[in-house]
Amino acid sequence: FYLTPPQVNSILKANEYSFKVPEFDGKNVSSVLGFDSNQLPANAPIEDRRSAATCLQTRGMLLGVFDGHAGCACAQAVSERLFYYIAVSLLPHETLLEIENAVESGRALLPILQWHKHPNDYFSKEASKLYFNSLRTYWQELIDLNSGETTDVKEALINAFKRLDNDISLEAQVGDPNSFLNYLVLQVAFSGATACVAHVDGVDLHIANTGDSRAMLGVQEEDGSWSAVNLSYDHNAQNEHEVERVKMEHPKSEEKSLVKQDRLLGLLMPFRAFGDVKFKWSIELQKRVVESGPDQLNDNEYTKFIPPNYHTPPYLTAEPEVIYHKLRPQDKFLVLATDGLWETMHRQDVARIVGEYLTGVHHQQPIAVGGYKVTLGQMHGLLTERRARISSVFEDQNAATHLIRHAVGNNEFGTVDHERLSKMLSLPEELARMYRDDMTIIVVQFNSHVIGACQNEE
Amino acid sequence: AAGMFLRLLSDVRWRAANSKWRGVTCSQRSTLSTADPHPVPLPARAQVVICGGGIMGTSVAYHLSKMGWRDIVLLEQGRLAAGTTRFCAGIVSTARHVSVELKMADYSNKLYQQLEQETGVNTGYVKTGSISLAQTQDRLISLKRIASSLKVMGIPCEIITPKQVAQLHPLINIHDLVGAMYVPEDALVSSANVSLALATAASRNGVQIHERTSVSHVSVQKGHVTGVETDRGQIQCQYFVNCAGQWAYELGHSGEEPVHIPLHACEHFYLLTHPLKQPLASNLPTIVDPDGRIYVRNWQGGILSGGFEKNPKPLFTEGRNQLEIQNLQEDWDHFEPLLSALLRRMPDLEALQIMQLVNCPESFTPDMRCIMGESPTVRGYFVLAGMNSAGISYGGGAGKYLAEWMVNGYPTENVWPLDLKRFGALQSSRTFLRHRVMEVMPLMCDLKVPRWDFQTGRQLRTSPLYDRLDAQGARWMEKHGFERVKYFVPPGKDLLDLDQSKTFYKPDWFDIVGSEVKCCKEAVCVIDMSSFTKFEISSTGDQALESLQYLFSNDLDVPVGHVVHTGMLNEKGGYENDCSIARLSKRSFFMISPTDQQVHCWAWLKNRLPDDNSLTVEDVTWKYTALNLIGPRAVDVLSELSYAPMTAEHFPSLFCKEMSVGYANGIRVMSITHTGEPGFVLYIPIEYALHVYNEVMNMGQKYGIRNAGYYALRSLRIEKFFAFWGQDLDAFTTPMECGREFQVKLEKGMQFIGQEALLEQKQNGVYKRFTMFILEDHDTDTDLWPWWGEPIFRNGRYVGKTTSSAYSYTLERHVCLGFVHHFDEKTGEELVVTTDFINQGEYEIDIAGQRFQAKAKLYPFSSLFTQRRRKDEVELSGYQRE
């Protein structure tokens, strides 16, 4: 079974999406030029999700990747809801009041987010009312709390993550009279998802991470080479601090059973996640909900199963670790990706491949002789070089697609091997997951000119 | 930069003495803001208004005024010669494939040569000569074919070796060349200055020139031009000439009555360099390297080099936009293949410094030939545009022909290949044009081989049987947008790829067509001929008959049910069209003419039939599917399907009857086949087409029926010496000159168009004679095949050219058809051609420089057709179209 290059391309490009920040008056005043994103499924259906949106009532842009496990319900819910929680957390008191009054009096709501979605990225229609009510309760509480202080982004991110996870948990405990919704909220709560979210506003970049997806900054050194700077820490057994944290939160008697085979309680790879109430609720609560829940839930061996050595829940949290980075002109791009990418590729390679791709595209801009002295021979050399570049590697229009192509198709020499690519992409559904994981990538490109100008102003 | 460039190219010293010229002339090429605040007002009326001040507009004005028309206004939206003309590379080249184009280029060259002397304007004319290089043997054959044509026209030309190339041009790398063609009299000019010189002369003859005046639309009343609307007011006029270059399409569509001018612009790039250390001599020959897709000329001590890339960039598809012609981007990446070709051809240029890459849009047409002539829908509306980047080569000649057309009613040459009326609304879609010109532009440099078909803009008009035929292996060609079958590839047999199948020798379909021909001769074949133009003319009284008797040379007052072959002649007796007309009833006629006559014939009839409500003409081309059943067993198939006797006693030759075929009633059956073979053409209302086709194929099975295509038809008709219109016959050929006197009824009791001219020819004899040539010492397998346009030599002297050719599977020889003239040996004057003159010569046909002995015949081989019945001889003796 062999895929032709066009077939390979159609598979790789099926989910690609690009967004360019619109220019105003011929100028892009945003520190973000735009982003490319893409997904390659290994599970069927894919359990990864991605989101991107521009905040309309505050400044800044939100981008995130979400890696689901035990189904995609939780990742789906988080991808729909988390950015609203963050946006609301960032809103000043007056805007919150305005929104609440609008809802109260049935007027049109101020738009909070402008989504940048691929047609395959969907929102659940059925749950929107339920989700909205939970969100409204959250902003009502924020209004009541009115601290009077300006909102700190870091705090807002942490609050939003925690609040959403809390709402997911509560909705599952309360249930819903509608049997479909009732089942949905339980699915969301019993499945899990990691999240890695970036908030960019001018030169201020915040990364909030829960779980083992990763954010990485691509930096161009003075000599033109590329290096990678991590902007998140994986929350898993490889992270000593994380193991330490978990151990601190539970009695010494459990020390040995907490992390087994590099997994939380011997079961879960990520040490932080949304949902996964089996690692959060008390045994009694779990039993009560499962028993009173719909039959589907009751029949499900996984949901009924209680983790071994389950003594002092919760064992899991959705609280993110937030890292702040002030953007510099040499910071050219940010890669957010689920662990599917990082398992196959070293971050240094990611930085190089994306960096060279982005500057290669840059090189394709037209050249003009202008007033320079150029000979026919020089021009010819320049043009043949450009041509060689364009014809070989740079067939992708999307940096994320380009990265996936390398991640899946790279041979031992670090170049894309079509045969390998073809084999990896034509694996039958049941085998695919053994050779690769779902992969979701967002590459955000920064506007060095704007970032440089901001720096000079200060 | 563009401004600077303009000054470099057109260093004109303008003469202020010119009082009729509007003020701008002294403020030489500056910006719009310096426009004369008091421009000379436009006249209220003029005989002719020309729109466009480029090489075409000024050439038309020049020639009209030379021919004595003085009341002419030329309007230019910007400044004279400031559009494509200004950027044109200025190469005057006579190396052309089509004979009329060659003649135009030759005339232009001669005109430009003396223009400076005539006008005092420096035109930059330098006779440099040109060298066309061949990297392959096929290319060399192509060049040799052109060389043969040039030589018989008296244009010096020789095929030279690579070594000779090196002697003529010091910079050329010759190691990959197989030969070249040298045309020593080709020239270089400053095209803008040529245009300005023509304008100067025209202005002196009284032509009024107004710059910065744009035409918004042309007013039309009752199908005639009445005036133009401009941004500076109205001008009433009788004639309007659209020379708007790449804007001609838009201008044509700006009026209420659209005039379809199918052309589309593409970007065209060329490079200018600084001078070489040792500046190039100004008379160094221009180099054309078609295999490298480039041309190179010397330019101010450096070079100017451009080309025709494989992947052209069409532009202005959606019409004129904000992009001014000057602001077009240089695109070096796009130019890279051409630059590589240049450096490969002239490696020493590596160190030469670049001055500029010029982007100059050129307009291209759907068939790579320019567009001239009168609109079929608006009388007095003339067009000259779409030069396919050869504007400067054609400019002089094209302007002359158009002026003759306007003044005399027709040019002095057959310009049908360039006639606007070869196109209609169907070639006017922007999508079609965009796709087609992307194929046409690279074709400028591609090898021109026989039987080339365009690949873009296809499957526009199709027969209802298209899918059925395609599934049976049909290979298609296109005529006037209609898909027609060339031949059927039998199952299991594969032909070469398109590119590999290009050949000047025996083609890969030779045996396939041979077996189709054999089946036509021995059993029965069916050919879908639905593309033919079909009109119905009827009237309430005798008006139809009376009008047609005047328009056609044969006698149409025949009994109902008879079919008449007749020419539609012009005043000089020349064929404007060649048709078969069936008399359906006392008062209605069914007329069949060639596919590409749809627009021309319609206009001809409309302009000449009386404006009478009782007379109707309808184009019913789309209503009928035509199936041609050719072969001795066609009779059997048809009689079985209709339960009607079809033998000659019941259904004689040249007869037409409505009958049922299978379940379908009202099928118009005619006993003609357009080949001289026995058989019938069925005109089937399209809804019955599939049914009738299926019935014919099922019933025909036991008679050995099979599908056949046009290549078989062509072989059959040429071996029978049938001429066809558009190839052998044109507006300059009379029935007397092609042995068709029997299709003319000089004494039919009433006058008809062309009668006088024919009477005179009958008395005084003809000056050319359509002749059939059988190639004698030609080896079909190894020798170059004839095509058309090959020179004919009689006793070693040039006497004419072939017009078509085919391999005759019956004779097992090549047959060429062509015209023989009789030029006086001393004066070159044309003398009367007699039968004896034809019969008493030794003939040779020149195929790409190689001469083959040929036997001339004035009548087809009757011995081949001894089994024919007497009746068939009527059709046999000469009629065909394609």
Tab-separated table of C-alpha atoms in Angstrom, chain B residues 696-824:
chain	number	residue	atom	x	y	z
B	696	VAL	CA	-27.474	2.556	-36.657
B	697	MET	CA	-24.675	0.871	-34.735
B	698	ASN	CA	-26.786	-2.152	-33.819
B	699	MET	CA	-28.178	-2.616	-37.288
B	700	GLY	CA	-24.817	-1.875	-38.862
B	701	GLN	CA	-23.054	-4.611	-36.986
B	702	LYS	CA	-23.820	-7.269	-39.555
B	703	TYR	CA	-22.531	-4.953	-42.281
B	704	GLY	CA	-19.280	-4.333	-40.445
B	705	ILE	CA	-20.068	-0.806	-39.300
B	706	ARG	CA	-17.545	1.127	-37.238
B	707	ASN	CA	-16.893	4.646	-36.024
B	708	ALA	CA	-14.566	6.860	-37.994
B	709	GLY	CA	-13.160	10.352	-37.607
B	710	TYR	CA	-12.256	13.429	-39.605
B	711	TYR	CA	-8.787	12.214	-40.541
B	712	ALA	CA	-10.348	9.393	-42.552
B	713	LEU	CA	-12.771	11.849	-44.114
B	714	ARG	CA	-9.912	14.142	-45.004
B	715	SER	CA	-7.912	11.392	-46.688
B	716	LEU	CA	-10.980	10.365	-48.673
B	717	ARG	CA	-11.860	13.835	-49.864
B	718	ILE	CA	-8.342	14.837	-50.828
B	719	GLU	CA	-7.732	11.736	-52.926
B	720	LYS	CA	-11.003	12.611	-54.679
B	721	PHE	CA	-9.711	16.147	-55.319
B	722	PHE	CA	-12.398	17.823	-53.224
B	723	ALA	CA	-11.466	21.353	-52.231
B	724	PHE	CA	-12.576	22.724	-48.926
B	725	TRP	CA	-13.356	26.238	-47.949
B	726	GLY	CA	-11.032	27.958	-45.494
B	727	GLN	CA	-8.117	25.815	-46.614
B	728	ASP	CA	-8.166	25.435	-50.398
B	729	LEU	CA	-10.888	27.920	-51.198
B	730	ASP	CA	-10.995	31.526	-50.118
B	731	ALA	CA	-12.401	34.886	-51.123
B	732	PHE	CA	-9.758	35.122	-53.851
B	733	THR	CA	-10.627	31.822	-55.527
B	734	THR	CA	-13.426	31.485	-58.076
B	735	PRO	CA	-15.259	28.341	-59.147
B	736	MET	CA	-13.594	28.693	-62.558
B	737	GLU	CA	-10.182	28.390	-60.957
B	738	CYS	CA	-10.964	25.165	-59.175
B	739	GLY	CA	-12.770	23.234	-61.877
B	740	ARG	CA	-16.235	23.895	-60.571
B	741	GLU	CA	-17.762	25.650	-63.534
B	742	PHE	CA	-20.567	23.110	-63.381
B	743	GLN	CA	-21.629	24.533	-60.021
B	744	VAL	CA	-22.176	27.937	-61.601
B	745	LYS	CA	-25.273	28.628	-63.653
B	746	LEU	CA	-24.369	31.765	-65.572
B	747	GLU	CA	-27.625	31.541	-67.453
B	748	LYS	CA	-30.019	30.809	-64.664
B	749	GLY	CA	-32.173	33.655	-65.801
B	750	MET	CA	-31.310	36.119	-63.116
B	751	GLN	CA	-28.355	38.026	-61.819
B	752	PHE	CA	-26.210	36.815	-58.957
B	753	ILE	CA	-23.268	38.210	-57.081
B	754	GLY	CA	-20.001	37.572	-58.890
B	755	GLN	CA	-21.668	36.807	-62.201
B	756	GLU	CA	-19.799	39.445	-64.171
B	757	ALA	CA	-16.430	38.443	-62.835
B	758	LEU	CA	-17.111	34.823	-63.694
B	759	LEU	CA	-18.302	35.702	-67.187
B	760	GLU	CA	-15.101	37.582	-67.758
B	761	GLN	CA	-13.031	34.650	-66.507
B	762	LYS	CA	-14.964	32.313	-68.740
B	763	GLN	CA	-14.016	34.437	-71.706
B	764	ASN	CA	-10.467	35.391	-70.812
B	765	GLY	CA	-9.327	32.370	-68.848
B	766	VAL	CA	-8.052	32.021	-65.309
B	767	TYR	CA	-4.753	33.106	-63.740
B	768	LYS	CA	-4.440	30.192	-61.370
B	769	ARG	CA	-5.685	26.657	-61.445
B	770	PHE	CA	-6.472	24.261	-58.619
B	771	THR	CA	-4.383	21.166	-59.265
B	772	MET	CA	-3.896	17.797	-57.666
B	773	PHE	CA	-0.386	16.456	-57.199
B	774	ILE	CA	0.605	12.871	-56.600
B	775	LEU	CA	4.029	12.637	-54.977
B	776	GLU	CA	6.157	10.195	-56.933
B	777	ASP	CA	9.490	9.580	-55.207
B	778	HIS	CA	8.247	10.189	-51.685
B	779	ASP	CA	8.747	7.482	-49.071
B	780	THR	CA	5.884	7.664	-46.612
B	781	ASP	CA	7.838	5.921	-43.885
B	782	THR	CA	11.058	7.891	-43.994
B	783	ASP	CA	10.458	11.200	-45.770
B	784	LEU	CA	9.008	14.375	-44.315
B	785	TRP	CA	5.274	14.560	-44.837
B	786	PRO	CA	3.756	17.441	-46.769
B	787	TRP	CA	1.370	19.619	-44.797
B	788	TRP	CA	0.249	22.729	-46.600
B	789	GLY	CA	1.990	25.869	-47.820
B	790	GLU	CA	4.719	23.929	-49.637
B	791	PRO	CA	6.072	25.693	-52.738
B	792	ILE	CA	5.241	24.062	-56.078
B	793	PHE	CA	7.873	24.137	-58.831
B	794	ARG	CA	7.120	23.630	-62.506
B	795	ASN	CA	10.109	22.919	-64.681
B	796	GLY	CA	12.235	24.234	-61.820
B	797	ARG	CA	10.359	27.505	-61.497
B	798	TYR	CA	8.096	28.513	-58.628
B	799	VAL	CA	4.430	28.513	-59.659
B	800	GLY	CA	2.415	28.419	-56.448
B	801	LYS	CA	1.815	26.731	-53.118
B	802	THR	CA	-0.069	23.738	-51.849
B	803	THR	CA	-3.174	24.346	-49.781
B	804	SER	CA	-3.761	20.891	-48.296
B	805	SER	CA	-2.413	17.383	-48.409
B	806	ALA	CA	-3.155	13.867	-47.217
B	807	TYR	CA	-1.967	10.336	-47.619
B	808	SER	CA	-4.220	8.403	-49.972
B	809	TYR	CA	-4.588	4.866	-48.692
B	810	THR	CA	-6.088	3.878	-52.043
B	811	LEU	CA	-3.269	5.259	-54.178
B	812	GLU	CA	-0.686	4.489	-51.523
B	813	ARG	CA	0.794	7.873	-52.290
B	814	HIS	CA	0.694	11.330	-50.864
B	815	VAL	CA	-1.704	13.711	-52.540
B	816	CYS	CA	-1.225	17.487	-52.372
B	817	LEU	CA	-3.751	20.022	-53.575
B	818	GLY	CA	-2.662	23.489	-54.585
B	819	PHE	CA	-2.809	26.352	-57.042
B	820	VAL	CA	-0.615	26.707	-60.101
B	821	HIS	CA	0.087	30.181	-61.477
B	822	HIS	CA	1.852	31.157	-64.656
B	823	PHE	CA	4.423	33.867	-64.070
B	824	ASP	CA	6.079	35.377	-67.084
